[in-house]
Coordinates of C-alpha atoms in Angstrom, one line a residue:
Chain A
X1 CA 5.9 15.4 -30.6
X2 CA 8.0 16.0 -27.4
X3 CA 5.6 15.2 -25.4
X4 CA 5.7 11.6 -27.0
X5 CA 9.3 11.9 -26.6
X6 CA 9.2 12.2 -23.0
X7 CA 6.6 9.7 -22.4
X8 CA 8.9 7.3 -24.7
X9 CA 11.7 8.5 -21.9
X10 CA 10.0 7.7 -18.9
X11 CA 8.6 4.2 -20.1
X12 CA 12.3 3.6 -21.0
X13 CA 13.5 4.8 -17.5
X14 CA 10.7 2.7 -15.8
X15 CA 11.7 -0.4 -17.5
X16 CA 15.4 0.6 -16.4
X17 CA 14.1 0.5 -12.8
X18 CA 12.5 -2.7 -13.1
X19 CA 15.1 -4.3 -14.5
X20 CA 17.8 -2.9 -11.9
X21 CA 15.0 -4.1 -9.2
X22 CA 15.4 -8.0 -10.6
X23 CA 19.0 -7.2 -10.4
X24 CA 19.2 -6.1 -7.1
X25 CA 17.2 -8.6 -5.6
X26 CA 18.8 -11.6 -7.6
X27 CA 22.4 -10.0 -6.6
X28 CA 22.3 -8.8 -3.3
X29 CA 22.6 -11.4 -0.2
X30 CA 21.3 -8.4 2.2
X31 CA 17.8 -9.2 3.2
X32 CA 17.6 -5.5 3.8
X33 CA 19.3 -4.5 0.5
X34 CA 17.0 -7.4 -1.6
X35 CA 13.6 -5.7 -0.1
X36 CA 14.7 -2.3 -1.0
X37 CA 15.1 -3.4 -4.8
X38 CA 11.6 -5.0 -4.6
X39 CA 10.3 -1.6 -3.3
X40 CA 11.8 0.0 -6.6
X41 CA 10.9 -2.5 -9.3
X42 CA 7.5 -2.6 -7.4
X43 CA 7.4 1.3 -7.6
X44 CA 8.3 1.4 -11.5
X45 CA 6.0 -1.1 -12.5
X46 CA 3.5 0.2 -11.0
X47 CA 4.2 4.0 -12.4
X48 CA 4.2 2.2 -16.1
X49 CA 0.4 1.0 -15.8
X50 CA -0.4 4.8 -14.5
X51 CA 2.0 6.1 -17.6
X52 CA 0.1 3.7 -19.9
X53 CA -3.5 5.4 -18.7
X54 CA -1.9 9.0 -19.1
X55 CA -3.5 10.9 -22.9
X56 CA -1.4 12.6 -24.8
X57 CA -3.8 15.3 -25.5
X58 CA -3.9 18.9 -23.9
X59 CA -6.4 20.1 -21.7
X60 CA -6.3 16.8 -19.4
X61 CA -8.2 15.9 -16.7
X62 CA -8.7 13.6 -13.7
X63 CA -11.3 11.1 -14.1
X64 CA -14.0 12.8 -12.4
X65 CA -17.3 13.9 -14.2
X66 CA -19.0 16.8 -12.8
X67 CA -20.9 17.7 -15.5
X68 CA -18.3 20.8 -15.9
X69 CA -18.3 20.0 -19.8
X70 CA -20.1 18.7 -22.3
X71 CA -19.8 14.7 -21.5
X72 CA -18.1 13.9 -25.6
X73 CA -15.4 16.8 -24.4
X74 CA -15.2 15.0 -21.1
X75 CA -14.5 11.8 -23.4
X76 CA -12.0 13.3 -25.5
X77 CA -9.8 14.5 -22.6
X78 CA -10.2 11.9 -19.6
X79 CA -7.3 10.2 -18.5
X80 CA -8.0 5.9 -18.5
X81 CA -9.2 5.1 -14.9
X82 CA -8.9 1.4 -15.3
X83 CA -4.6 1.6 -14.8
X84 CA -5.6 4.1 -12.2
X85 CA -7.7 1.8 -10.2
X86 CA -5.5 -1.4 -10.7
X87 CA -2.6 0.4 -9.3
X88 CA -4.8 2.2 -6.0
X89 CA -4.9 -1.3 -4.2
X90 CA -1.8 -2.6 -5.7
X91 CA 0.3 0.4 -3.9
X92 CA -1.7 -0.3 -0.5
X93 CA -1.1 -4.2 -0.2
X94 CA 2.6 -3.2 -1.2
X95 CA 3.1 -1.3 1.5
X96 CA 1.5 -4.4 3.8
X97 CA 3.6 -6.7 2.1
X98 CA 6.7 -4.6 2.7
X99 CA 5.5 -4.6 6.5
X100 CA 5.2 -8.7 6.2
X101 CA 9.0 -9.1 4.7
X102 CA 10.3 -6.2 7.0
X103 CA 8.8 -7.7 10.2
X104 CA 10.4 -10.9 8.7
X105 CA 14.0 -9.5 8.4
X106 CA 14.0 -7.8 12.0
X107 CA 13.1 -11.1 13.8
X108 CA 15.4 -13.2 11.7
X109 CA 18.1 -10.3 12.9
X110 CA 16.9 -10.6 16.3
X111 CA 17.1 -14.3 16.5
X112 CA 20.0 -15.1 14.3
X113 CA 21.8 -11.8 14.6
X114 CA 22.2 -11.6 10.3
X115 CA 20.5 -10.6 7.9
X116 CA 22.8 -12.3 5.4
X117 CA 21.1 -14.9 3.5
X118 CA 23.6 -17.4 2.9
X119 CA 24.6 -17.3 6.9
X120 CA 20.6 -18.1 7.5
X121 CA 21.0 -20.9 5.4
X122 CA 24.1 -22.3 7.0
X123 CA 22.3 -22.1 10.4
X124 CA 19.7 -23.9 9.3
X125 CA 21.4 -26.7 8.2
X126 CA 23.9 -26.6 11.3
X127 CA 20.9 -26.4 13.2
X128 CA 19.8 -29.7 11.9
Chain B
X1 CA 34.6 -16.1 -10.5
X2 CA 32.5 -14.1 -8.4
X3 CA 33.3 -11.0 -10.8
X4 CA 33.1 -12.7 -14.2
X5 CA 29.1 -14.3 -13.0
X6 CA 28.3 -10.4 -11.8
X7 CA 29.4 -9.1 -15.3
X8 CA 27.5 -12.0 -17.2
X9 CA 23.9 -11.0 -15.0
X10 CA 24.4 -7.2 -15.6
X11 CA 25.4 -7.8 -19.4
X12 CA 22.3 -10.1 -19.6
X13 CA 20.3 -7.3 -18.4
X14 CA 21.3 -4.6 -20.1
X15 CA 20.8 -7.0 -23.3
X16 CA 17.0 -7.0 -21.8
X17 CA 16.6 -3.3 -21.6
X18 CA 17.4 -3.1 -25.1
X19 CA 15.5 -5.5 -25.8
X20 CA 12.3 -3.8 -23.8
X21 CA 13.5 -0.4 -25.7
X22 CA 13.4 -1.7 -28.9
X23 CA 10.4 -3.3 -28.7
X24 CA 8.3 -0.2 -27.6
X25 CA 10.1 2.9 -29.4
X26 CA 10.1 1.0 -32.9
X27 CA 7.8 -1.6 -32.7
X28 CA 5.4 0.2 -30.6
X29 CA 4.2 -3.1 -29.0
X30 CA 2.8 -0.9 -25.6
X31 CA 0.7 1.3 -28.4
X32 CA 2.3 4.4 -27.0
X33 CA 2.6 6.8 -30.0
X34 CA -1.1 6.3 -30.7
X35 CA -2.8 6.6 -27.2
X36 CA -6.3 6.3 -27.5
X37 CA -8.9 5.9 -24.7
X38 CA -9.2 2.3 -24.3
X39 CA -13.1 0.6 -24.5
X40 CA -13.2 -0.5 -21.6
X41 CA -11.6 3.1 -20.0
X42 CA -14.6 4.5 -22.3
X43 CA -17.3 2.4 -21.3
X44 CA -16.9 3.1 -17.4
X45 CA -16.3 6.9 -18.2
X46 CA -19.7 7.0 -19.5
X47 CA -21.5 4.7 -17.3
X48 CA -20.7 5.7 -13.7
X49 CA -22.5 8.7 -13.1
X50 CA -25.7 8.2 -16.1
X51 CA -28.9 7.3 -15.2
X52 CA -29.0 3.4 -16.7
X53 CA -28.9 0.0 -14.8
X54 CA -25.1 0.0 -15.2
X55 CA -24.9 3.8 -13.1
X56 CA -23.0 3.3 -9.7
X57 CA -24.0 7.0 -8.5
X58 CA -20.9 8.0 -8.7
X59 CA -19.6 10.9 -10.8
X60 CA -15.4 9.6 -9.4
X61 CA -14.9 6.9 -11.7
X62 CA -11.7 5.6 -9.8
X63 CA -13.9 4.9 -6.8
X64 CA -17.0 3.3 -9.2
X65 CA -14.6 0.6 -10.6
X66 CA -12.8 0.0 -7.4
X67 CA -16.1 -1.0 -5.5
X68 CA -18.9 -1.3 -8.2
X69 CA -17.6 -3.0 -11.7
X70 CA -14.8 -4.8 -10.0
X71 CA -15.7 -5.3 -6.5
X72 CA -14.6 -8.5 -6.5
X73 CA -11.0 -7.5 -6.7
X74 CA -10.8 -5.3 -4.4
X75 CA -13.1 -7.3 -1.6
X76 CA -10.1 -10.1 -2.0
X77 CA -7.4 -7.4 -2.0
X78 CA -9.0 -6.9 1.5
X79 CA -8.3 -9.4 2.4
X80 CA -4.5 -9.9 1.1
X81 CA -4.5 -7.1 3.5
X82 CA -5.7 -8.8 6.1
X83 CA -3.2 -11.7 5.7
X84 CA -0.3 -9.7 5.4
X85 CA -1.5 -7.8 8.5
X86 CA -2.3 -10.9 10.6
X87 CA 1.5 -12.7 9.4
X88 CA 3.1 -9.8 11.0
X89 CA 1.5 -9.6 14.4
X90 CA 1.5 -13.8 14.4
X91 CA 5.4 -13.6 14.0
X92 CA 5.9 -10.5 16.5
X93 CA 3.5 -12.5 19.1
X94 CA 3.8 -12.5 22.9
X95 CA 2.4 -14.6 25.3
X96 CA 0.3 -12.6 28.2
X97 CA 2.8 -13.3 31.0
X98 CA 5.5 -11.4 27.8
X99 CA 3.2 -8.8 27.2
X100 CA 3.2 -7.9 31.0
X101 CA 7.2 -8.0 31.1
X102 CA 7.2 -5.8 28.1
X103 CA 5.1 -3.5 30.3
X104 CA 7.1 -4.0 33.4
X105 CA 9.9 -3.3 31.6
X106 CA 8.6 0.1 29.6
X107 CA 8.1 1.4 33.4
X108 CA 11.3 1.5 33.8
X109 CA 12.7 2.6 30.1
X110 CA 14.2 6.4 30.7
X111 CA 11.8 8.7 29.2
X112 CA 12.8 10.8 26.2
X113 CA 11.6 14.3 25.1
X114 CA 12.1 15.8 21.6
X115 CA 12.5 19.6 21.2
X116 CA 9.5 21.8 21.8
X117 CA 9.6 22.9 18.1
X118 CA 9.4 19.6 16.9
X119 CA 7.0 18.9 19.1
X120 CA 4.5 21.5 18.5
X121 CA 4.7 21.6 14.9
X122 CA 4.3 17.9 14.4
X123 CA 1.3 18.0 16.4
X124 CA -0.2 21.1 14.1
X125 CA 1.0 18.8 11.1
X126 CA -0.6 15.7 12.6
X127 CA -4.0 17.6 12.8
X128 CA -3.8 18.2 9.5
X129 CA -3.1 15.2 8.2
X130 CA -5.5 13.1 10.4
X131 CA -8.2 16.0 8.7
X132 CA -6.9 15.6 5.4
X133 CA -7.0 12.2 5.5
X134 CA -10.5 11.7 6.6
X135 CA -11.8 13.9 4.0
X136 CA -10.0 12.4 1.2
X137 CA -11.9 8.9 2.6
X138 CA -15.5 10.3 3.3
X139 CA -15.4 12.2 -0.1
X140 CA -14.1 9.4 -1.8
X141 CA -17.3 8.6 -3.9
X142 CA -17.3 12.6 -4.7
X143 CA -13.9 13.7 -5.5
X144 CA -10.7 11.6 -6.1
X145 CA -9.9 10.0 -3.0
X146 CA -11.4 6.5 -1.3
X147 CA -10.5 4.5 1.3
X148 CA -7.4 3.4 0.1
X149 CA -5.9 6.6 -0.2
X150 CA -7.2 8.0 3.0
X151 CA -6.1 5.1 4.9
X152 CA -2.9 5.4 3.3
X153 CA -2.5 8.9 4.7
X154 CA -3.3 8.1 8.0
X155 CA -0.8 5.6 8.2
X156 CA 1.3 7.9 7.2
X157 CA 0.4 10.3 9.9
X158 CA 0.7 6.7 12.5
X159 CA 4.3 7.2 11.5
X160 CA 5.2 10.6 11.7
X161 CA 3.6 10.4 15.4
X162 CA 5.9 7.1 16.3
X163 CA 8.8 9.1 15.0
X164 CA 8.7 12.4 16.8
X165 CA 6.7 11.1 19.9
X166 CA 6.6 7.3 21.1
X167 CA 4.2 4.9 21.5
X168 CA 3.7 5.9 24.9
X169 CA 2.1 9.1 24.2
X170 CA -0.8 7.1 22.6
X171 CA -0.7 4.8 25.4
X172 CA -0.9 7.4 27.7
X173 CA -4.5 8.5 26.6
X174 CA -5.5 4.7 26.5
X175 CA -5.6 4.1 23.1
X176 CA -3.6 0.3 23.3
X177 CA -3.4 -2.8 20.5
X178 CA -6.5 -4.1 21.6
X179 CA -8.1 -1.0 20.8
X180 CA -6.4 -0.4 17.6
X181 CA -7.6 -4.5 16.5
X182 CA -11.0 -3.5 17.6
X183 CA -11.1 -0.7 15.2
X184 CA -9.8 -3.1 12.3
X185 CA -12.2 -5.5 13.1
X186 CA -15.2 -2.9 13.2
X187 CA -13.7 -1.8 9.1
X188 CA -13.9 -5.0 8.4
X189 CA -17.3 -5.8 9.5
X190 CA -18.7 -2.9 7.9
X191 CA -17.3 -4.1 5.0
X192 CA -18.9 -7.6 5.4
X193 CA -22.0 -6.4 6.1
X194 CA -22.3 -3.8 3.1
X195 CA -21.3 -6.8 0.8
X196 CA -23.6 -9.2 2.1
X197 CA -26.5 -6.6 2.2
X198 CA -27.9 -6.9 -1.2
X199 CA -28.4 -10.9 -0.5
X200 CA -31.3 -9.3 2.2
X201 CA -32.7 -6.9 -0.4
X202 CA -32.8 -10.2 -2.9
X203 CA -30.5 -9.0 -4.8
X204 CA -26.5 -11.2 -5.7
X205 CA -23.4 -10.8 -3.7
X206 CA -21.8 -7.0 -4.1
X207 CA -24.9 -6.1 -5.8
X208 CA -24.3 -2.4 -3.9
X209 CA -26.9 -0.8 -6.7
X210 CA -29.7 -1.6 -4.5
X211 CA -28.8 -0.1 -1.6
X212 CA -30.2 3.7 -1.7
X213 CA -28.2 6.3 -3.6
X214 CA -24.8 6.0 -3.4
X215 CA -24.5 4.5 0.4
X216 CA -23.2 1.4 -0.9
X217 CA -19.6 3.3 -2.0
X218 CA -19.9 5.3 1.0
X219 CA -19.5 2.6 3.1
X220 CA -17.3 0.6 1.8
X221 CA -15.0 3.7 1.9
X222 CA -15.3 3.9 5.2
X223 CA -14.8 0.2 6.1
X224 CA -11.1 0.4 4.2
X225 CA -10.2 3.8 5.8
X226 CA -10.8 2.2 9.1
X227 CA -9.3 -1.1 8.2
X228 CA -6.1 0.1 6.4
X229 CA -5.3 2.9 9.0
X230 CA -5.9 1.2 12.0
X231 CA -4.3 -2.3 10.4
X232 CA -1.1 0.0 9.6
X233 CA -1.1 1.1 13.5
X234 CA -1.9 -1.6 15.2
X235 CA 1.4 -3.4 13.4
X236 CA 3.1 0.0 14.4
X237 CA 2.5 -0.5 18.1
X238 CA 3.8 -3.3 17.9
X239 CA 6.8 -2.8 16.0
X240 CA 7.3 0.4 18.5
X241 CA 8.5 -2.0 21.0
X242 CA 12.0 -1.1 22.0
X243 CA 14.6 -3.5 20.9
X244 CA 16.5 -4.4 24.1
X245 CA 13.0 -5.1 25.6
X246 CA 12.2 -8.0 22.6
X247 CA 15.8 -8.9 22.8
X248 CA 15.4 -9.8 26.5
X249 CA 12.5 -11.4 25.9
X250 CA 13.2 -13.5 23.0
X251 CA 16.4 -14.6 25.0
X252 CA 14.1 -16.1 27.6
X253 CA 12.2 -18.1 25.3
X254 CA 15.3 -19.5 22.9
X255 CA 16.9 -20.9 25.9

C-alpha cells in the first residue's frame, strides 16, 4: 500500500510541476526565465507517462526478454514499454527544440540587447 | 493591479491542482491504484523476440517499437530533428566572406588554458563517455539503449568538451562544421536508405522484416546515433563562437 502511496505522491508532485511550468511561462516576461519553465513542465510531463508505465508489483524488470524466465513470469513483472518508447524521442527533440528557442533568445539579445518580451514588442512596432 | 492579476493566475492554478488531485486519488481517472499491463504493452512484450510474422528479432522491446511497430513516428521525429537543427544554424548563418572574419578574428583571440587536472581528467572522462556512448547505440537492439540514447550521450560528452576545452581544440585536429554536417548527412542517409530498402526487396515502406536478421534495427540505430550526436555538435560549433566576435559582426551587417 505505500508503494501506491508514493506513486499517488509523485503523480501529484508531477502535476504540481506542470502546472508551475504554465505558470511560469504565462507569468514571466524573461525569454530566458519562460524557456526554463518549459524545460520543467516538459520534464514532468514527460516523467508522468514513464510513472504511468511503471508496475506496482515486486520483482520488476526492464523491458528486455532474454529468455532469463519463464516468458508468463516475464509478463507478470515487465514494466509497459509503450510510455517508455513515446517519451525516448520526445526527450531528444526536446532537447533540439530547447536548442531552436535558445539560439532564438541569444540573437534577439545580440540584436536588440533584451531579452524582455514586452521591450521586443515595442521595437517592433517603433521599428515600423 | 499588477499584484491582484498575479494572485487571481496563482489562485486559479492551485484551484487546477486540486482539481488534477482530486480527480486521480478519488476518482482514479489515470487507473493508478489498479496498474495492470496494458494490451497493447502486452501484445508487443510477447511479440518482439517470438518466432511469428509479427517478430522484429529483437529481444529489447523499447528499440522494437521505436523502429519496427511504430516506425513511422519515429522516421518523422527525425525529422523534427532535422528541422529544429536546420532553424538554428539558418538563424546563426554567416556569409563566407563572415565566416573568414570570424576566422581572422579567432587568430587573434588570447588563448586560454584550463588547469592540468581538469584537463586530464576530462579527457579520461571524455573517453569514457564517447565508449559508453557508442555501446549503448550499437547494442541498442540487444540491451536497453538505441540511437536516441546514445546520441544523447554523446552530445552530452560535445558539451563537457566545449566547456573545459574550446572549440579550437577540435579545430585544431581538423575536425570543422563542414565535417560535423557531413557526418549528419551520412546518419541521415543511412537512415533513408534502410527505410527505403524493403521497396527493392518488394516489400512496403519501413517493412525492415525483410531485411536479414535483425540488420534493419541495427541500422537505423546507427543512422540516429550519427544524426543526433553530430546534429547536437555541429549546432555546438557554432554556438562556440565567441560573443564579441558575432557582436562585431552582426554590427557590420545591421548598419
Amino acid at each position: 500500500m505505500s508503494a501506491g502511496f508514493l506513486m499517488f505522491y509523485s503523480v501529484l508532485v508531477l502535476f504540481g510541476m506542470m502546472l508551475l511550468g504554465i505558470y511560469g511561462v504565462v507569468t514571466r516576461s524573461n525569454m530566458v526565465k519562460k524557456i526554463i519553465m518549459l524545460n520543467i513542465m516538459g520534464d514532468a510531463i514527460n516523467m508522468l507517462f514513464i510513472i504511468i508505465g511503471y508496475r506496482l508489483v515486486y520483482p520488476v524488470f526492464p523491458p528486455v526478454y532474454e529468455g532469463h524466465i519463464p516468458f508468463d513470469e516475464f509478463l507478470r513483472t515487465a514494466v509497459d514499454p509503450v510510455p517508455q518508447a513515446l517519451v525516448l524521442t520526445a526527450v531528444v527533440i526536446g532537447m533540439a527544440m530547447n536548442i531552436l528557442l535558445s539560439t532564438y533568445a541569444i540573437q534577439i539579445y545580440r540584436l536588440y540587447g533584451t531579452v524582455d518580451v514586452r521591450d521586443v514588442a515595442h521595437l517592433r512596432r517603433e521599428g515600423k | 493591479m499588477t499584484v491582484k492579476r498575479d494572485t487571481a493566475v496563482a489562485l486559479s492554478f492551485l484551484l487546477a491542482f486540486l482539481v488534477l488531485s482530486y480527480a486521480v486519488v478519488e476518482k482514479d481517472v489515470m487507473g493508478l491504484s489498479k496498474n495492470p499491463l496494458r494490451p497493447l504493452g502486452e501484445f508487443y512484450l510477447g511479440h518482439a523476440f517470438a518466432s511469428g510474422e509479427l517478430t522484429s528479432h529483437s529481444p529489447e522491446v523499447v528499440t522494437a517499437i521505436v523502429w519496427n511497430y511504430r516506425g513511422f513516428d519515429t522516421l518523422f521525429e527525425t525529422f523534427v530533428f532535422f528541422l529544429a537543427i536546420m532553424g538554428t544554424l539558418s538563424v546563426l548563418r554567416l556569409r563566407e566572406g563572415q565566416e573568414r572574419m570570424v576566422r581572422d578574428m579567432e587568430r587573434v583571440e588570447p588563448h586560454r588554458h584550463m588547469d592540468l587536472i581538469v584537463r586530464v581528467i576530462t579527457r579520461l572522462v571524455l573517453l569514457m563517455i564517447i565508449g559508453i556512448s557508442a555501446s549503448i547505440a550499437l547494442h541498442g537492439h540487444l540491451t536497453p539503449g538505441g540511437g536516441f540514447q546514445g546520441g544523447s550521450a554523446m552530445a552530452v560528452a560535445s558539451l563537457l568538451l566545449f566547456a573545459v576545452f574550446s572549440k579550437f581544440t577540435l579545430e585544431r585536429r581538423g575536425l570543422t562544421l563542414r565535417h560535423t554536417l557531413g557526418a549528419y548527412a551520412v546518419g541521415i542517409a543511412i537512415i533513408l536508405l534502410t527505410v527505403y530498402a524493403p521497396l527493392a526487396l518488394g516489400g512496403r515502406f519501413l517493412q525492415i522484416n525483410l531485411l536479414p536478421g535483425e540488420l534493419g534495427l541495427f541500422d537505423l540505430d546507427v543512422g540516429e546515433y550519427l544524426a543526433v550526436s553530430f546534429g547536437f555538435l555541429s549546432v555546438f560549433l557554432i554556438l562556440g563562437v565567441s560573443e564579441w566576435i558575432f557582436r562585431r559582426i552582426l554590427r557590420g551587417e545591421v548598419r
